[in-house]
Every structure is written in C-alpha cells, then in structure tokens.
XYZ file of C-alpha atoms in Angstrom:
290
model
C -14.559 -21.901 -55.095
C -13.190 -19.801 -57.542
C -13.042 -15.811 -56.555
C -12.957 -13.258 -58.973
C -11.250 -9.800 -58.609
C -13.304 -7.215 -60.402
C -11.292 -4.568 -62.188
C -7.644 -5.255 -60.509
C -5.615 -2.278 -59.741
C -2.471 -4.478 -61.368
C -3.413 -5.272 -64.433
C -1.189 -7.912 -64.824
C -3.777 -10.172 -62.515
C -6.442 -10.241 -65.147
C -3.821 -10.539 -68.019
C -2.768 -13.754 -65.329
C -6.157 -15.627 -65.863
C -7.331 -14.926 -69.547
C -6.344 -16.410 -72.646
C -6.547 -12.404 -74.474
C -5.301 -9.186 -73.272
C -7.361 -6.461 -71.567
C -9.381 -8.686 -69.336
C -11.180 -6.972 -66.834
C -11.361 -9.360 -63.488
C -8.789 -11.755 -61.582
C -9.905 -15.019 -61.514
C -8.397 -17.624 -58.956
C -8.840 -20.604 -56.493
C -9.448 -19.648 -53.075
C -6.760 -21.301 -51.809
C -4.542 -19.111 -53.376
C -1.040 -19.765 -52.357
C -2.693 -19.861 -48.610
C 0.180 -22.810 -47.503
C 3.098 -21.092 -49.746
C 5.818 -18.894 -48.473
C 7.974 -16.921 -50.438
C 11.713 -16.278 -50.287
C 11.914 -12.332 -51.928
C 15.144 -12.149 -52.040
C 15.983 -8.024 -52.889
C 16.209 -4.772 -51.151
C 14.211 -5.977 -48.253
C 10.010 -5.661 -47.743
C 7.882 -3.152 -45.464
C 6.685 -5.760 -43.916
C 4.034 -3.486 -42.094
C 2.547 -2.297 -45.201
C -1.627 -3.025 -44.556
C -1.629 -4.875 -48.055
C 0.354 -7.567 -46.674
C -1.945 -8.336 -44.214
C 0.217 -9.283 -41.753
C 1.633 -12.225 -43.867
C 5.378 -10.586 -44.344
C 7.812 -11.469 -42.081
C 11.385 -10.304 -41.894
C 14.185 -13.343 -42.718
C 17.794 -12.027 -43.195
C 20.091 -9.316 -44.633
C 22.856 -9.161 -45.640
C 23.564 -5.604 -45.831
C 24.939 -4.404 -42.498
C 22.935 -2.063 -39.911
C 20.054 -2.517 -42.657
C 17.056 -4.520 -42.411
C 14.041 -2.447 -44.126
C 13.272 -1.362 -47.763
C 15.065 2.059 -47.986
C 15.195 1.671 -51.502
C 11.050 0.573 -52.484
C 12.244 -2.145 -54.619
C 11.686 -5.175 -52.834
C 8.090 -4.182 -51.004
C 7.235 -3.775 -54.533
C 7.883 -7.092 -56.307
C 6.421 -8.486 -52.399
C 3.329 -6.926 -53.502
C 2.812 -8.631 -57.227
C 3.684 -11.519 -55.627
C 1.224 -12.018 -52.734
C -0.620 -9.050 -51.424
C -4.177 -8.563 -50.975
C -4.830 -5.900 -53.605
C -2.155 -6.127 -56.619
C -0.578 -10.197 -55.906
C -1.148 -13.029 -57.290
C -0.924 -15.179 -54.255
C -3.442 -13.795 -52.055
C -3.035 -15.528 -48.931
C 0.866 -16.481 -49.424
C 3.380 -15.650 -46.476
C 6.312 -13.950 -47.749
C 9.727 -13.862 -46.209
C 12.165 -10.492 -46.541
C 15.674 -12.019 -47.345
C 17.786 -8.375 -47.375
C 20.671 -8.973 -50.399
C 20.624 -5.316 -51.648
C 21.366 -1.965 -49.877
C 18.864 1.124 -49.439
C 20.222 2.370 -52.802
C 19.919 -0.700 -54.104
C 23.004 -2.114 -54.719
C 24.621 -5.539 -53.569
C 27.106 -7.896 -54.769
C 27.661 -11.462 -56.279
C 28.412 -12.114 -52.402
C 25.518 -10.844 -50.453
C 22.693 -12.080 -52.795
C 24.346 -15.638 -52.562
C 24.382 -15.403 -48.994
C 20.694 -14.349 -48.953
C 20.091 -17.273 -51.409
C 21.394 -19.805 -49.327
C 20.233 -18.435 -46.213
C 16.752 -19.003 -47.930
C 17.554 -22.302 -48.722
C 18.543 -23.174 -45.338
C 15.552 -21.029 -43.761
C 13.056 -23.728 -45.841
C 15.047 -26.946 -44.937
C 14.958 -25.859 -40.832
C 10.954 -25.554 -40.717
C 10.678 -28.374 -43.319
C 8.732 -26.541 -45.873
C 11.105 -26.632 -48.761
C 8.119 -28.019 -50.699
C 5.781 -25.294 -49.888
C 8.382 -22.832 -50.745
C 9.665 -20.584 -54.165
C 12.088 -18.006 -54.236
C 12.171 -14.640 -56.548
C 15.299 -13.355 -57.807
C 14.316 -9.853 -59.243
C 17.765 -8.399 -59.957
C 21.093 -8.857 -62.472
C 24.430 -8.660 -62.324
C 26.988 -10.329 -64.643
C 27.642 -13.616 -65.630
C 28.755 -16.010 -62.434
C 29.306 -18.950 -61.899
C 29.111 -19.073 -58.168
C 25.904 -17.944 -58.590
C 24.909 -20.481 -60.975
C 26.284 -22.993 -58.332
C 24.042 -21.702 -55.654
C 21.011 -21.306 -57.542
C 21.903 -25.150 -58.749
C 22.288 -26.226 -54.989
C 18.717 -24.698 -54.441
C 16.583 -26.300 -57.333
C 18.417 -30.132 -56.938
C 17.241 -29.431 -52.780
C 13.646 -28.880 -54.336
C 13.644 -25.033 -53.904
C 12.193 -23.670 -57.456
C 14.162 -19.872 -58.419
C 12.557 -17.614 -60.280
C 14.679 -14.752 -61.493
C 14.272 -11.588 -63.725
C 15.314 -12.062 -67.271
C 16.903 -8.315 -67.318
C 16.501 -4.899 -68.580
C 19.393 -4.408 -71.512
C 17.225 -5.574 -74.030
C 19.582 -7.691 -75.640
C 20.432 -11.282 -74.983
C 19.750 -13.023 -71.606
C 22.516 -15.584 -71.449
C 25.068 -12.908 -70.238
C 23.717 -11.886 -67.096
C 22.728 -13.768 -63.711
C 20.815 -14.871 -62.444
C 18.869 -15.072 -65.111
C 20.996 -17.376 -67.408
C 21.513 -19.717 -64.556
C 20.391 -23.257 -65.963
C 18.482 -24.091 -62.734
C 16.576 -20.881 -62.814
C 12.946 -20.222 -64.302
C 13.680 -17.010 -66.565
C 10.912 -14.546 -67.019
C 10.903 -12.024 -69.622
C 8.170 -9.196 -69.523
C 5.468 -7.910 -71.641
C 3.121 -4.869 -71.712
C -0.493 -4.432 -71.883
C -0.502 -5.080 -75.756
C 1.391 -8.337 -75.225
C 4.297 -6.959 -76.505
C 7.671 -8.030 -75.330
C 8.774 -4.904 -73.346
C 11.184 -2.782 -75.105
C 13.404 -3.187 -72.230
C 13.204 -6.820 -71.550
C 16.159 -8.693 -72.015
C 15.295 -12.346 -74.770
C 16.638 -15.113 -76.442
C 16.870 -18.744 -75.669
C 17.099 -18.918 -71.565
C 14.294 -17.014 -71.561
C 11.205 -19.672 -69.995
C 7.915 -17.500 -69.911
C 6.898 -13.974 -70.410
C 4.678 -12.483 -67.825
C 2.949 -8.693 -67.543
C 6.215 -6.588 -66.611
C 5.341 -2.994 -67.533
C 3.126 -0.035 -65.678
C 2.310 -2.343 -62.632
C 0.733 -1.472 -59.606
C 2.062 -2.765 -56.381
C 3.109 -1.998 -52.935
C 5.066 0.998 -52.186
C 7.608 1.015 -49.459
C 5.716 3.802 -47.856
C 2.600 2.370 -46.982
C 0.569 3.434 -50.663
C 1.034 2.480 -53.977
C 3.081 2.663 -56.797
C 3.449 1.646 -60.270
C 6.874 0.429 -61.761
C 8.403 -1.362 -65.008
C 10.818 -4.330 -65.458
C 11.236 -7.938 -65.458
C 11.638 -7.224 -61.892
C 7.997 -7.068 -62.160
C 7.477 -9.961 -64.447
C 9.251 -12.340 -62.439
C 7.518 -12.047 -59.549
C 4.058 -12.581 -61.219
C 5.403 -15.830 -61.809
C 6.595 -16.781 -58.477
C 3.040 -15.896 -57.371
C 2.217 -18.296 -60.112
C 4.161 -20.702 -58.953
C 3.518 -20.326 -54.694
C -0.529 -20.275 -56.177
C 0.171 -23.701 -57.809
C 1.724 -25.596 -54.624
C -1.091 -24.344 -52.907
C -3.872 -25.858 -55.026
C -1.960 -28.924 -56.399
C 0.820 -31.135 -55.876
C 4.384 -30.578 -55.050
C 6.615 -30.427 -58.350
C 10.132 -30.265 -58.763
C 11.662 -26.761 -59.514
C 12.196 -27.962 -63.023
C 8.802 -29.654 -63.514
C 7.442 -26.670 -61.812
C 8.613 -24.301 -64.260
C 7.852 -26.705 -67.026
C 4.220 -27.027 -65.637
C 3.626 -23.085 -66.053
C 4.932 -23.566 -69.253
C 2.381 -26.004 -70.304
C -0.365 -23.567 -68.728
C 0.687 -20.497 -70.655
C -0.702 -19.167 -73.624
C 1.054 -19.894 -76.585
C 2.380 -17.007 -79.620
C 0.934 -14.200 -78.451
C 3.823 -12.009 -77.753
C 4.858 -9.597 -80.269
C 8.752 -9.560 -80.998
C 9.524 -12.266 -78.768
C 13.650 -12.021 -80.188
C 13.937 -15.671 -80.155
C 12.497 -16.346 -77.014
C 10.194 -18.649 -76.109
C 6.282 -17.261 -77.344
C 4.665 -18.396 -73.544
C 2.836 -15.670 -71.901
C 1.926 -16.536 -68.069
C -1.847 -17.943 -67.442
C -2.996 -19.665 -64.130
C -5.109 -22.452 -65.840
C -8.217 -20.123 -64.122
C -10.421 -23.678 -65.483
C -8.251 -25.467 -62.945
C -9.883 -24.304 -60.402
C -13.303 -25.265 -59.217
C -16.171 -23.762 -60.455
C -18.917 -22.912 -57.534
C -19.658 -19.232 -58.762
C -17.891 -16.818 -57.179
C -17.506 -14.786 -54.059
C-alpha cells in the first residue's frame, strides 16, 4: 500500500515524490527501506533520539574515547535518511560508523577506516546487498580514498557522498569525485541548485539540500543546509529501493535513481547533470492510503 505523509516537516520528502516543487504530502511504499540498513558514516548518531525508533544502532569510531554525536552532524543526516518524522526510509536500520570528532573534524585516515569497517560490518552478517553507505563530508582530493570507496562498490556496497559546499567544481574534492561514488549535489525549495553546492561533471543527481528539518543531536529538531543534506536524501532513496525491489549493483543503483529522477528542472545546474531526486511514487502499489 502506498502511505502518504501529509504536510512533512522536511520538505525535501514531498519534493522526493512529485514531479513539481512545493508538493504538500510524502508519498511512499510501505515497505519503505524496512530490510535496509545504513552505514552513516560521520560524526556519530544519537542513537536514542525517539525519531529513530529504536532502529539506530552504534557500529564503530574511529575517534578515540568518542562514540556519540558531540558535534549534531551525523544524528542529523541519520534523520533525512531514515527516521520516522523527516527520513526517507521510514523503517530502515541505521548503523553509527564514528569517522569525525565532536568538533567535527577527522582525517583521510579515520573516515577510511570507518569506510572499511562498514564494508566489513555488511560482509560479516551477509547483508552487503541490503546495505548503502552515506558519505556526507569533504576533504581534498585522495586517492586512497578513491581506492577504498572503489573496494566498496566492486564488493556490492553502493556510496553515496556529498558533492561539497565551495560552490565551484566537484572533481577536486573527495569523496565526492571518487569514480565509484554516487555524487549528490543540492537544491532549494525553488529547485535551484544551492548557491553553495559544489557542480560540474561528477556530479550524478541533485536532491533537496537546503533549510531541512531533521534530527537534532539533542533529542528535538533542527534545520540545516548542505549537500550533507542532499546526499543523504538519496541514500534513503537508495536503502527505500532495495527494500521494495531488487538488488542492483552500486553502479546500476545509482544509474537506476537516475532514470527515476526528474529531468531539467534545476536552475543553474553549472554543467552538472539536470536530475533532481524522485522515488518513482507510481512504483509503488496503489491501494489508497493509510
């Protein structure tokens, strides 16, 4: 049955499943994302925050003596992607991999540790299949990284990363300009490209990325701008997908949301890619809703 979410806090879920802007409900599949987990790899998740429902679970950190979200960061990108009020992925189970510090710093070093430690996490309980990771943070170009995040998508683990917040070109940072990686840019209400977002040719999809509501680490909510918030809209996308359809490969994956997306209408896309994020809401089955 398809459920629809009247008036969404975030509007970036009604944005999700209409073909124009300023829609006013949510619409999704049931299911959504309900045999999914997701790898946020960040500053680390409350994972007792009531929105989550009791579906965030603590994974790893890399950060010394520090396992929560000091910082609000991660809890907050958690939130777009899966919680019950502002996510995408409704009834996803998240996972807190810890790469950046309460101030929210980290380096090359511990978010490739976290990344692989996610990797590793999904091959132990066999559920690389059922799994995405999101990537909502930049550093400069590396090719270590690159390596990692290549390791991950050829094991079947699909990466989605922020595309940046320099507003220029996107091929000088990672992750985002890792080839493996599915690069989201973000937009605002209007469906313009946000004047922060980072564009240009590694850019994959544009998703709602400014003024969002989500999780805050302290138990309420918050709103906050970035691709760090686009990204994860499409990692819900993505954990939402596996839940209601086949297993694709990380590439395919991407790809797939690609083909769903709503085609030129971003405003000043700079040479990106004009695909702004939809869920294919006719995909899922129509039995009224609940």
């Amino acid at each position: 049955a398809v459920i629809s979410q009247k008036a969404p806090e975030n509007w970036g879920l009604a944005r999700l499943s209409s073909r124009t802007p300023l829609a006013t409900s949510y619409n999704y599949d049931e299911r959504a994302g309900n045999t999914s987990f997701a790898y946020i790899i960040d500053t680390g998740i409350n994972v007792k925050h009531r929105d989550f429902e009791k579906r965030a679970k603590f994974g790893n950190s890399s950060i010394a003596g520090q396992t929560g979200d000091g910082q609000r960061h991660g809890t907050h990108v958690a939130g777009i992607v899966g919680s019950k009020t502002y996510g995408v992925a409704k009834k996803a189970t998240f996972i807190a991999v810890k790469v950046l510090d309460d101030t929210g710093s980290g380096t090359m070093t511990t978010v490739i540790e976290g990344l692989q430690w996610a990797l590793q996490d999904a091959q132990k309980n066999k559920r690389v299949k059922k799994s995405i990771a999101n990537m909502s943070l930049a550093g400069s170009r590396s090719q270590a990284m690159d390596d990692a995040i290549q390791a991950a998508t050829v094991a079947g683990l699909l990466i989605v990363v922020a595309a940046g917040n320099n507003n220029t070109e996107t091929a000088g940072f990672s992750p985002a300009a890792a080839p493996g990686a599915c690069t989201v840019a973000a937009t605002d209400i209007s469906d313009r490209r946000a004047g922060f977002s980072n564009w240009g040719a590694v850019v994959d999809i544009f998703a709602p990325g400014v003024d969002i509501a989500s999780t805050s680490k302290d138990g309420g909510s918050v709103r906050m701008s970035g691709t760090s918030m686009a990204s994860p809209h499409i990692a819900g996308l993505a954990a939402y997908l596996l839940s209601i359809g086949k297993y694709r490969a990380p590439v395919d994956m991407c790809n797939y949301m690609k083909g769903l997306a709503t085609k030129d209408v971003v405003t000043d896309p700079m040479g990106s890619v004009n695909l702004l994020a939809y869920n294919g809401a006719v995909l899922a089955k129509k039995k009224g809703t609940a």
